[in-house]
Short mmCIF file of C-alpha atoms and ligand atoms in Angstrom, two decimals:
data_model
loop_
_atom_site.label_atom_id
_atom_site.label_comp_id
_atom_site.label_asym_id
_atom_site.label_seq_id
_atom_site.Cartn_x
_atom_site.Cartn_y
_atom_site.Cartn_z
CA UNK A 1 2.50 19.75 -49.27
CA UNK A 2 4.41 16.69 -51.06
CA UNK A 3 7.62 18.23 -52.82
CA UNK A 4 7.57 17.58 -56.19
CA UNK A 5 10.16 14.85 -57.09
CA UNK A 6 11.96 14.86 -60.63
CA UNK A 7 12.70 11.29 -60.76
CA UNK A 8 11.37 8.18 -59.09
CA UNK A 9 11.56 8.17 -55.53
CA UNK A 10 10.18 5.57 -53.45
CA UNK A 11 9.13 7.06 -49.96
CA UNK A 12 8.80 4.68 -47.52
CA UNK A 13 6.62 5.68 -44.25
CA UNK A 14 8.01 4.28 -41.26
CA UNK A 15 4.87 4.85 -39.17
CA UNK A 16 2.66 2.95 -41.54
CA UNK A 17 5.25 -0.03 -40.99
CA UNK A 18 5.10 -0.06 -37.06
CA UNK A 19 1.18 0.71 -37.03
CA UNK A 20 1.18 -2.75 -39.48
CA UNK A 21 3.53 -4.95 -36.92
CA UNK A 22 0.81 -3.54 -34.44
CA UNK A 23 -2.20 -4.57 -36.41
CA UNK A 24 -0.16 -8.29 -37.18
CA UNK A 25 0.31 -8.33 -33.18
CA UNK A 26 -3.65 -7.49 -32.44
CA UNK A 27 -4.56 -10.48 -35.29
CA UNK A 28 -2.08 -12.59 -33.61
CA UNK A 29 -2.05 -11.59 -29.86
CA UNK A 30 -0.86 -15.20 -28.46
CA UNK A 31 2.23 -15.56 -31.14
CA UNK A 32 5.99 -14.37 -31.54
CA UNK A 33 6.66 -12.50 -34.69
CA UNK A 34 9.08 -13.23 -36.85
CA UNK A 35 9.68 -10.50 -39.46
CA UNK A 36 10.56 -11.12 -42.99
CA UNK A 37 13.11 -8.86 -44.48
CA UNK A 38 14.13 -10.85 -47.56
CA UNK A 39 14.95 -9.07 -50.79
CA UNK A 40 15.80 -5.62 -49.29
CA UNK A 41 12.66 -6.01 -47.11
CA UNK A 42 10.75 -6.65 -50.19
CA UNK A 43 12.24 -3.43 -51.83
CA UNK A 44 11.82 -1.16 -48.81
CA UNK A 45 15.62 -0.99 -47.83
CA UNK A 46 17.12 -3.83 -45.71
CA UNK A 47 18.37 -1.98 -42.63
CA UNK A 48 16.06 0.77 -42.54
CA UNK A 49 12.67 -1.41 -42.31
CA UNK A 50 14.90 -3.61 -39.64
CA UNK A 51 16.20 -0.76 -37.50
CA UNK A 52 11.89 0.33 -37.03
CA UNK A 53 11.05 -2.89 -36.19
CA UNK A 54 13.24 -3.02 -33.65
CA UNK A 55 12.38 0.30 -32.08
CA UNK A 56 10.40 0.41 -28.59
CA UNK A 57 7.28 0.65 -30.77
CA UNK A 58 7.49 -2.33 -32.23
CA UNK A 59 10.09 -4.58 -30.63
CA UNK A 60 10.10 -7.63 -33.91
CA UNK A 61 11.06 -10.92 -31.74
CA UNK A 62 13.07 -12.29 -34.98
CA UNK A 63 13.64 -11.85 -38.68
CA UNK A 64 13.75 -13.83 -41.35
CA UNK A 65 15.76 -13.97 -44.61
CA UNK A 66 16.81 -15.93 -47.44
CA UNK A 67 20.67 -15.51 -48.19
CA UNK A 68 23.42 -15.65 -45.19
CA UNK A 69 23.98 -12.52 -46.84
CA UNK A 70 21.07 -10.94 -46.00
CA UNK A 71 21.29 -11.95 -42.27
CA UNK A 72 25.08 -10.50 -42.08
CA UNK A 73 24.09 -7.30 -43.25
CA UNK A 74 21.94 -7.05 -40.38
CA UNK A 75 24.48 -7.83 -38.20
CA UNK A 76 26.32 -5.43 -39.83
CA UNK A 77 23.76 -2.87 -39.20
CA UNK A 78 24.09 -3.44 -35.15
CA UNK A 79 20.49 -5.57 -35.16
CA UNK A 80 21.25 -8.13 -32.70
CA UNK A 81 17.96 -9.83 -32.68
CA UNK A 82 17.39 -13.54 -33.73
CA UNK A 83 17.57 -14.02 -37.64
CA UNK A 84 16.21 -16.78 -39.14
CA UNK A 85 17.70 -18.09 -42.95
CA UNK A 86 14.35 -19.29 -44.25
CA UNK A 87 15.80 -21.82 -46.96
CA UNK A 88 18.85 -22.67 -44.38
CA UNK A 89 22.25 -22.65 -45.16
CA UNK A 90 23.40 -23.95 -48.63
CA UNK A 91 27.12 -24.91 -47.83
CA UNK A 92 28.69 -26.37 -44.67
CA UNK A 93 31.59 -23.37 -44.67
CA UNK A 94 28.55 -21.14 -43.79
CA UNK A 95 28.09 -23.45 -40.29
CA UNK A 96 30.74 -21.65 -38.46
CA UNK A 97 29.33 -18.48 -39.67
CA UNK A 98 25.58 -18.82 -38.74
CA UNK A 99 27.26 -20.17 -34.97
CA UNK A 100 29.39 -17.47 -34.43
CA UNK A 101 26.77 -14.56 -35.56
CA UNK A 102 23.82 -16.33 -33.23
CA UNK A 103 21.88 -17.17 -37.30
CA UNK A 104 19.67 -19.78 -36.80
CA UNK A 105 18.89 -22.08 -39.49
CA UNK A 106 15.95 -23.85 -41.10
CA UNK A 107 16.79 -27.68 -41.80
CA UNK A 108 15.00 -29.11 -44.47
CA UNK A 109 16.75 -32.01 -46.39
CA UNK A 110 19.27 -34.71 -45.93
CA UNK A 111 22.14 -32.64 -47.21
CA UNK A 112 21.77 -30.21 -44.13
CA UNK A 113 21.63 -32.56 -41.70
CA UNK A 114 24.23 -34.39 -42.21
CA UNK A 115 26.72 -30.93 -42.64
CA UNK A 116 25.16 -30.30 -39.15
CA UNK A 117 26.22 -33.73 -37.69
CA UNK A 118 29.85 -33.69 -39.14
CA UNK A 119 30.77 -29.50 -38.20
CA UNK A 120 33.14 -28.86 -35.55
CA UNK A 121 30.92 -26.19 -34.09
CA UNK A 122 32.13 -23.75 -31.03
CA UNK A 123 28.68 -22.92 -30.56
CA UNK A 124 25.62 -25.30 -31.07
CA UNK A 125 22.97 -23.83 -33.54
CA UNK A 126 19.18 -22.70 -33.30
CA UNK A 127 17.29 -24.75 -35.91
CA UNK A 128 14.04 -24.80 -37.54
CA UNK A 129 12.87 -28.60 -38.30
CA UNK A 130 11.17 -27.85 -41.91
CA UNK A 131 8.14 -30.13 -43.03
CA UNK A 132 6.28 -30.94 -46.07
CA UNK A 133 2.84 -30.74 -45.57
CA UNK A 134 1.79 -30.29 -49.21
CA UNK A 135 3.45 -27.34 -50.52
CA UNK A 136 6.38 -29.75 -51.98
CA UNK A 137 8.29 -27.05 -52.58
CA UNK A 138 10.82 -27.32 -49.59
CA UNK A 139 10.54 -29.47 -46.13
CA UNK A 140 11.17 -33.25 -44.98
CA UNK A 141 8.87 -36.00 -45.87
CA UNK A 142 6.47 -36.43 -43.63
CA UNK A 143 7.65 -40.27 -43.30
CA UNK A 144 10.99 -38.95 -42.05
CA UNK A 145 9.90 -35.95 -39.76
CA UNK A 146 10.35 -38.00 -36.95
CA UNK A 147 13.95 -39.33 -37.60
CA UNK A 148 15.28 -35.91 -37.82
CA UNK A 149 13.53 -34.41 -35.29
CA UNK A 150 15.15 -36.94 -33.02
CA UNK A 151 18.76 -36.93 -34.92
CA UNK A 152 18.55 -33.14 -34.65
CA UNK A 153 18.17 -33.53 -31.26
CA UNK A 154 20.54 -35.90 -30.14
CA UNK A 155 23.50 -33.91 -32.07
CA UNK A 156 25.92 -32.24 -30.03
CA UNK A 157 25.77 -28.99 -32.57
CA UNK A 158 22.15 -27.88 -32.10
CA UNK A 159 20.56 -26.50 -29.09
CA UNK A 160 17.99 -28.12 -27.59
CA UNK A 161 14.71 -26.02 -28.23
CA UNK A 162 14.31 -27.08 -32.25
CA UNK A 163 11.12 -24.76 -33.48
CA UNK A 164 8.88 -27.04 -36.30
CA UNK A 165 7.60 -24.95 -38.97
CA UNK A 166 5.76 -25.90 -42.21
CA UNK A 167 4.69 -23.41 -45.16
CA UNK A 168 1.27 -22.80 -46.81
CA UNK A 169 0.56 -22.74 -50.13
CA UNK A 170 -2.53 -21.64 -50.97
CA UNK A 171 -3.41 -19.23 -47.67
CA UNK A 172 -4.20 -16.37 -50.23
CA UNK A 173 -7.53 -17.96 -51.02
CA UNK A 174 -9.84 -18.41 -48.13
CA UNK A 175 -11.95 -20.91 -49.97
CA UNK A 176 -8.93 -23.21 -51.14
CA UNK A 177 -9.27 -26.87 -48.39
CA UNK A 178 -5.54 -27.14 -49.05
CA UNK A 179 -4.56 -25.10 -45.93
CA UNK A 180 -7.33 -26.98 -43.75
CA UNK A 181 -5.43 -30.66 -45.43
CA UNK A 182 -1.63 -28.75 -44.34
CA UNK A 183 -2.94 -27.56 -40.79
CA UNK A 184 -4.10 -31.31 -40.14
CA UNK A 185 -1.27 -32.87 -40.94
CA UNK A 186 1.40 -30.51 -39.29
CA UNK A 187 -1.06 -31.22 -36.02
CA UNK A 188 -0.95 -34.67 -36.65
CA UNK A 189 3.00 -34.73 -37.16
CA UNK A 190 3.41 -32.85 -34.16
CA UNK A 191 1.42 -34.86 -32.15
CA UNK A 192 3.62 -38.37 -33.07
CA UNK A 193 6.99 -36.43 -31.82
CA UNK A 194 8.93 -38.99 -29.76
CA UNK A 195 9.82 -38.24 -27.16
CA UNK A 196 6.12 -36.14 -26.92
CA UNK A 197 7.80 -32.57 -25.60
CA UNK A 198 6.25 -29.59 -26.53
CA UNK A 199 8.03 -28.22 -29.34
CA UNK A 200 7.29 -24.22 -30.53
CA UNK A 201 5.55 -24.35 -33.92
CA UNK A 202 5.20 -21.85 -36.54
CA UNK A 203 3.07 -21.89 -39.93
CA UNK A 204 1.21 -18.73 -40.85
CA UNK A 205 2.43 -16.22 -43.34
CA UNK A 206 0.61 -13.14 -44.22
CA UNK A 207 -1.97 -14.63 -45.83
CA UNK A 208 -2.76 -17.10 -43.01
CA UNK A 209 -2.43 -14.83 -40.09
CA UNK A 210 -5.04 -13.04 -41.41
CA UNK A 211 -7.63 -15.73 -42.50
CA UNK A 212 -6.51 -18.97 -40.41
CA UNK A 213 -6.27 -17.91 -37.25
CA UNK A 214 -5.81 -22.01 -36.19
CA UNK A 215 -2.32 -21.54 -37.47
CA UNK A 216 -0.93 -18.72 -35.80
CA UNK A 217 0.62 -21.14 -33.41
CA UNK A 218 4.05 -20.03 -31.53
CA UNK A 219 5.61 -17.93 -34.26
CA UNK A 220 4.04 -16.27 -37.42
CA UNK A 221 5.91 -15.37 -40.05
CA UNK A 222 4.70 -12.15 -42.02
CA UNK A 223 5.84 -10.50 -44.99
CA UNK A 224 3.53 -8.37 -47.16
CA UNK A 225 1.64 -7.35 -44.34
CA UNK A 226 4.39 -6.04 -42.67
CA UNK A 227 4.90 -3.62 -45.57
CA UNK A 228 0.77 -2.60 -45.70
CA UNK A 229 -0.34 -5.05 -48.60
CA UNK A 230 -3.30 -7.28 -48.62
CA UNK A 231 -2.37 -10.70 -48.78
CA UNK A 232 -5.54 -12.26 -49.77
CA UNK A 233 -6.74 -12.95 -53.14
CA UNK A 234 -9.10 -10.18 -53.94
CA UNK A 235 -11.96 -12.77 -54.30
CA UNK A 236 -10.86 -13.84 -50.30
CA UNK A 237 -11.00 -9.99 -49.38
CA UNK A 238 -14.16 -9.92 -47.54
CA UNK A 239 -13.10 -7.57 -45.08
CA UNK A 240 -11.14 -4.71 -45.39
CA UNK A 241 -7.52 -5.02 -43.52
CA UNK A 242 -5.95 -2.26 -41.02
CA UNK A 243 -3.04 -2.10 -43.07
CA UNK A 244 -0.89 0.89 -44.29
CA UNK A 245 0.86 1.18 -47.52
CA UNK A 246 4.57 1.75 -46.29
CA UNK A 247 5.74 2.13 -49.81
CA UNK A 248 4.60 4.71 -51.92
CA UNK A 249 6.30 5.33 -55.82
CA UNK A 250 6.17 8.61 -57.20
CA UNK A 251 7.40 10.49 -59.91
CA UNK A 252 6.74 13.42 -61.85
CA UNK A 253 5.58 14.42 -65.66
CA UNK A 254 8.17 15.89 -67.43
CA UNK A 255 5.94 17.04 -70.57
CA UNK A 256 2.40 17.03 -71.51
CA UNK A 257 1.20 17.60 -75.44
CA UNK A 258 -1.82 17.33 -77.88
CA UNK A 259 -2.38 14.06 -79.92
CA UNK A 260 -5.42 13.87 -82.52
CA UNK A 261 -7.66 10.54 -83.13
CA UNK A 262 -6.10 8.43 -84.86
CA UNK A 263 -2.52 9.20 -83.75
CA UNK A 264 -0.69 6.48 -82.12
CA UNK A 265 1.84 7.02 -78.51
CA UNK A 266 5.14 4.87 -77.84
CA UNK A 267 7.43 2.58 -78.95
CA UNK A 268 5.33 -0.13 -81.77
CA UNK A 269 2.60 2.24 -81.92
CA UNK A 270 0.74 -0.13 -80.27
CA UNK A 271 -1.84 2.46 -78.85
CA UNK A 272 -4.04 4.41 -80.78
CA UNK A 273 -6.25 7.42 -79.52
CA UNK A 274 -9.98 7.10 -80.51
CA UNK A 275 -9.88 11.01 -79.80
CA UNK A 276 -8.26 14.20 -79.34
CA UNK A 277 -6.55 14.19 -76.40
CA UNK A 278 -3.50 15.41 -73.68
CA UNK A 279 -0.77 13.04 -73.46
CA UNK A 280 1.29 12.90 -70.22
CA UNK A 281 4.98 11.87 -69.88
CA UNK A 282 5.48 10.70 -66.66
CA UNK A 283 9.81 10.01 -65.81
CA UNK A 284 9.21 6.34 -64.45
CA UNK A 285 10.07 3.43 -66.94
CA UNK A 286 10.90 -0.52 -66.36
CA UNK A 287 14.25 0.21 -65.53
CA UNK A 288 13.02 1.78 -62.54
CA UNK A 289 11.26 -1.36 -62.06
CA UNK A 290 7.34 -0.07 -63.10
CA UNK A 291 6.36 -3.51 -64.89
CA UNK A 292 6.53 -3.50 -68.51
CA UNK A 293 3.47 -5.19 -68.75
CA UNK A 294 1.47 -3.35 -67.27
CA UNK A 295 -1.28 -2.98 -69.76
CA UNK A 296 -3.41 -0.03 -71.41
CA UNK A 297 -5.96 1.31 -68.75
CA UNK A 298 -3.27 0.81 -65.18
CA UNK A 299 -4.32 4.09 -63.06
CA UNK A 300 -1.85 6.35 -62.41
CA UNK A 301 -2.83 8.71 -59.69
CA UNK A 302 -2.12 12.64 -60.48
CA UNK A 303 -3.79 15.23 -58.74
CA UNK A 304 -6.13 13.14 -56.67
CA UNK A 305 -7.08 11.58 -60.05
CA UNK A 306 -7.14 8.49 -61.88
CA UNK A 307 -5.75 8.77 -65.07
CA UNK A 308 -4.95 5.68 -67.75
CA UNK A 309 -1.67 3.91 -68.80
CA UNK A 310 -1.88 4.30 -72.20
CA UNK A 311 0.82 2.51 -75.04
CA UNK A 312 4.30 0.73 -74.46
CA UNK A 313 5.79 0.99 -70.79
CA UNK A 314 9.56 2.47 -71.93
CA UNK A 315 12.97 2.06 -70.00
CA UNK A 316 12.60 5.29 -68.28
CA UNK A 317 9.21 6.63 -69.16
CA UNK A 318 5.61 6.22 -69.03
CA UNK A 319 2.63 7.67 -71.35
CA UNK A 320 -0.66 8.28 -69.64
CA UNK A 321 -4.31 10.06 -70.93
CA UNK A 322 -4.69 13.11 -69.29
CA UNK A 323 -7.69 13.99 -71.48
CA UNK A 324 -8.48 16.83 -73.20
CA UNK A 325 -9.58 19.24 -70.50
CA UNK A 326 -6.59 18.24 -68.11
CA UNK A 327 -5.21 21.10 -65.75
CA UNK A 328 -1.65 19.27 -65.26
CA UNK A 329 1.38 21.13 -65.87
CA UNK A 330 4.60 20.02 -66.03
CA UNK A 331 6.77 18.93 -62.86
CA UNK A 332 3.17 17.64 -61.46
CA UNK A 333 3.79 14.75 -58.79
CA UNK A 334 2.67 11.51 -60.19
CA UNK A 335 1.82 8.50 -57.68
CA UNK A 336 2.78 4.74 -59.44
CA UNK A 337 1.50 2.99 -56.00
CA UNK A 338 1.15 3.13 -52.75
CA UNK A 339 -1.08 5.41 -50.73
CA UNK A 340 -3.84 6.70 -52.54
CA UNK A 341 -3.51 3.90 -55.13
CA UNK A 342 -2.56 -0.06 -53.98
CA UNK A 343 -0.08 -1.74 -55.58
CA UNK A 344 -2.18 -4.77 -55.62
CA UNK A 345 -4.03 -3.03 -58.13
CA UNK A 346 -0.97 -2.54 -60.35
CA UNK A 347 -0.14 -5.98 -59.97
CA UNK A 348 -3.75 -6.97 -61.12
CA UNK A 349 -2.90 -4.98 -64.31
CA UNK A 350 0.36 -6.24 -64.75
CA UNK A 351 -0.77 -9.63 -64.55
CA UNK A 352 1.99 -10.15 -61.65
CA UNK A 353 1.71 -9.88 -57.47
CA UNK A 354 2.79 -7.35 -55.23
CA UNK A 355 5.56 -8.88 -54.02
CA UNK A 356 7.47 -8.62 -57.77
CA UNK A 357 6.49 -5.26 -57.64
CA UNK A 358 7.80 -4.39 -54.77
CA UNK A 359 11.19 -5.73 -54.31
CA UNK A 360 11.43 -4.99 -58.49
CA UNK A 361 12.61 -1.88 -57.84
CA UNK A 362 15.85 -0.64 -59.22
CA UNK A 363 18.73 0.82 -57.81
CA UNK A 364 18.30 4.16 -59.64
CA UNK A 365 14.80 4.56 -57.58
CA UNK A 366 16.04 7.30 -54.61
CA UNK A 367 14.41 5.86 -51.44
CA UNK A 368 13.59 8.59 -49.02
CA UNK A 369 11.70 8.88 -45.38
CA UNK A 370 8.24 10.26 -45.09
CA UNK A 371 8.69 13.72 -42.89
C1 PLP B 1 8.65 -15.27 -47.60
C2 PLP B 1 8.22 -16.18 -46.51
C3 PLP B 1 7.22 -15.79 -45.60
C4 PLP B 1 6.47 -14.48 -45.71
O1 PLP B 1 5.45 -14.61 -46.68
P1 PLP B 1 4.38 -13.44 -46.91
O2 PLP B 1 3.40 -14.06 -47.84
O3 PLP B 1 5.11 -12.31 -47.52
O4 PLP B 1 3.82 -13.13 -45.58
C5 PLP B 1 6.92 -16.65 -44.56
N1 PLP B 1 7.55 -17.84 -44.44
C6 PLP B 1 8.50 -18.26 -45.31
C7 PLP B 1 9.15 -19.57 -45.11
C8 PLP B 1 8.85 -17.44 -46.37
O5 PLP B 1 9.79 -17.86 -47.24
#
């Protein structure tokens, strides 16, 4: 039996998070996996999810981030894998840093090149060449790949076994030929490396490990997954995923009371009950990160049921239809997301993703282990 739990608590399953690295490894038996843990392992707690990856069950080969920050609390923690900065480093006082604490960096621009070239390094560096192959977000032109791949090489401060990655755009959506146009290209820009060596690749996230299996090359790169969320695009979710939510957010109701038709619940009045009905308060709000858009009708799971979302989303509390012949009493465990209910589908009635979901939540959430 769960305990009941006053406030929000987000209870993260540690199992569910090993069985997903196994189910990433099974889709992706030839490849290296590189972990992402940015934003406090997208809300699941930095260390923690990083400590059970590296346990004999799972064994992650590397992680990724996105600050220099994030990769020294890691350190910090005693995780002595490989840590990759995803976006590289953003100032050329972090150089000695990322040398000294074995961080390997993503190059991607002019800027970061040239701060490699000119460092006075003890230690050369571990870098990831970063390509544009369409996402034009991040990534060297395609017209210069080949310069820096060579100038990267030739420098005296980077180690001589530079891994190529690219990033997808559009993976989510199976039916999208913008991932077919970025997988040609990255072959093609491969292919022209002079010298020709073969070079470790790596351009699947979540979304393409699990429907492009022509990019799982060297080293994927999952996120979501990792943390039991389908990545695809509901529309490109053909087949169900053997995933497990690692999150789940509950909380409890703290009172329950009568409303007539025609009476109105929350802050603008903005709902109005077409019938008598039960009201439940439920102690999660925005500022515990539960979106404040999420609109009338989001399910809220209580006692194996589905019950509605119903006006304004407050700072600290919810309102939800129990109906008029509802059992609930107060102190009743409430699930937001997770198992039983996926976030995905919260997201779809928040008109946001997963991932802002997840790694929305606030510092006053209490993050606990599953027994
Ligand atoms: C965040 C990130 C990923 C992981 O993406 P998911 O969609 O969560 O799997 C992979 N690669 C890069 C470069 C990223 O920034």
């Amino acid at each position: 039996m769960l305990t009941p739990y006053k406030t929000a608590t987000a209870v993260i399953d540690l199992k569910a998070l090993v069985y997903n690295y196994r189910t990433i490894k099974s889709l992706a038996p030839q490849s290296q996996i590189l972990a992402v843990l940015k934003a406090n392992a997208y809300g699941h707690g930095l260390e923690l999810i990083a400590q059970a990856l590296v346990s004999e069950e799972a064994k992650a080969d590397a992680f990724g981030v996105a600050r220099i920050e994030e990769a020294l609390a890691l350190r910090a923690a005693g995780i002595v894998a490989p840590i990759v900065l995803l976006e590289g480093f953003f100032s050329p006082e972090d150089l000695p840093i990322l040398a000294v604490n074995n961080l390997h960096t993503v190059v991607h621009n002019q800027t970061q090149l040239n701060a490699i070239n000119d460092a006075e390094l003890d230690e050369p560096l571990t870098v990831w060449l970063k390509v544009d192959t369409g996402m034009h977000r991040l990534g060297v032109e395609p017209k210069l790949f080949n310069d820096f791949y060579q100038n990267l090489q030739l420098s005296n401060n980077v180690k001589n076994d530079i891994v190529i990655m690219s990033h997808l755009g559009c993976a989510d959506d199976v039916s999208n030929n913008r991932t077919q146009v970025q997988y040609e290209l990255f072959e093609q820009l491969i292919s022209s490396l002079t010298p020709n060596e073969p070079v470790k690749r790596s351009l699947a996230n979540s979304a393409a490990i699990c429907a492009f299996a022509n990019t799982h090359y060297d080293w994927v790169r999952p996120g979501l997954m990792l943390y039991g969320v389908n990545p695809l695009l509901p529309k490109s979710s053909t087949q169900p995923l053997d995933l497990k939510s690692v999150m789940t957010l509950y909380s409890s109701l703290i009172e329950i009371r009568n409303i007539k038709a025609g009476e109105s619940v929350g802050y603008g009045a903005s709902w109005v009950s077409e019938k008598d009905t039960t009201i439940g308060v439920v102690a999660i709000g925005y500022g515990d990160g539960y979106p404040r858009h999420a609109s009338n009708g989001t399910p809220v799971l209580i006692n194996n049921r589905k019950v509605p979302l119903v006006g304004r989303v407050s700072m600290d509390m919810i309102t939800v239809d129990l109906g008029l012949d509802s059992k609930e009493s107060i102190g009743d465990l409430v699930t937001l997301w997770g198992k039983g209910l996926p976030v995905s589908e919260i997201a779809e009635y928040s008109t946001t993703i997963s991932y802002e979901l997840l790694c929305n939540i606030t510092r006053r959430v209490r993050i606990e282990l599953t027994e």
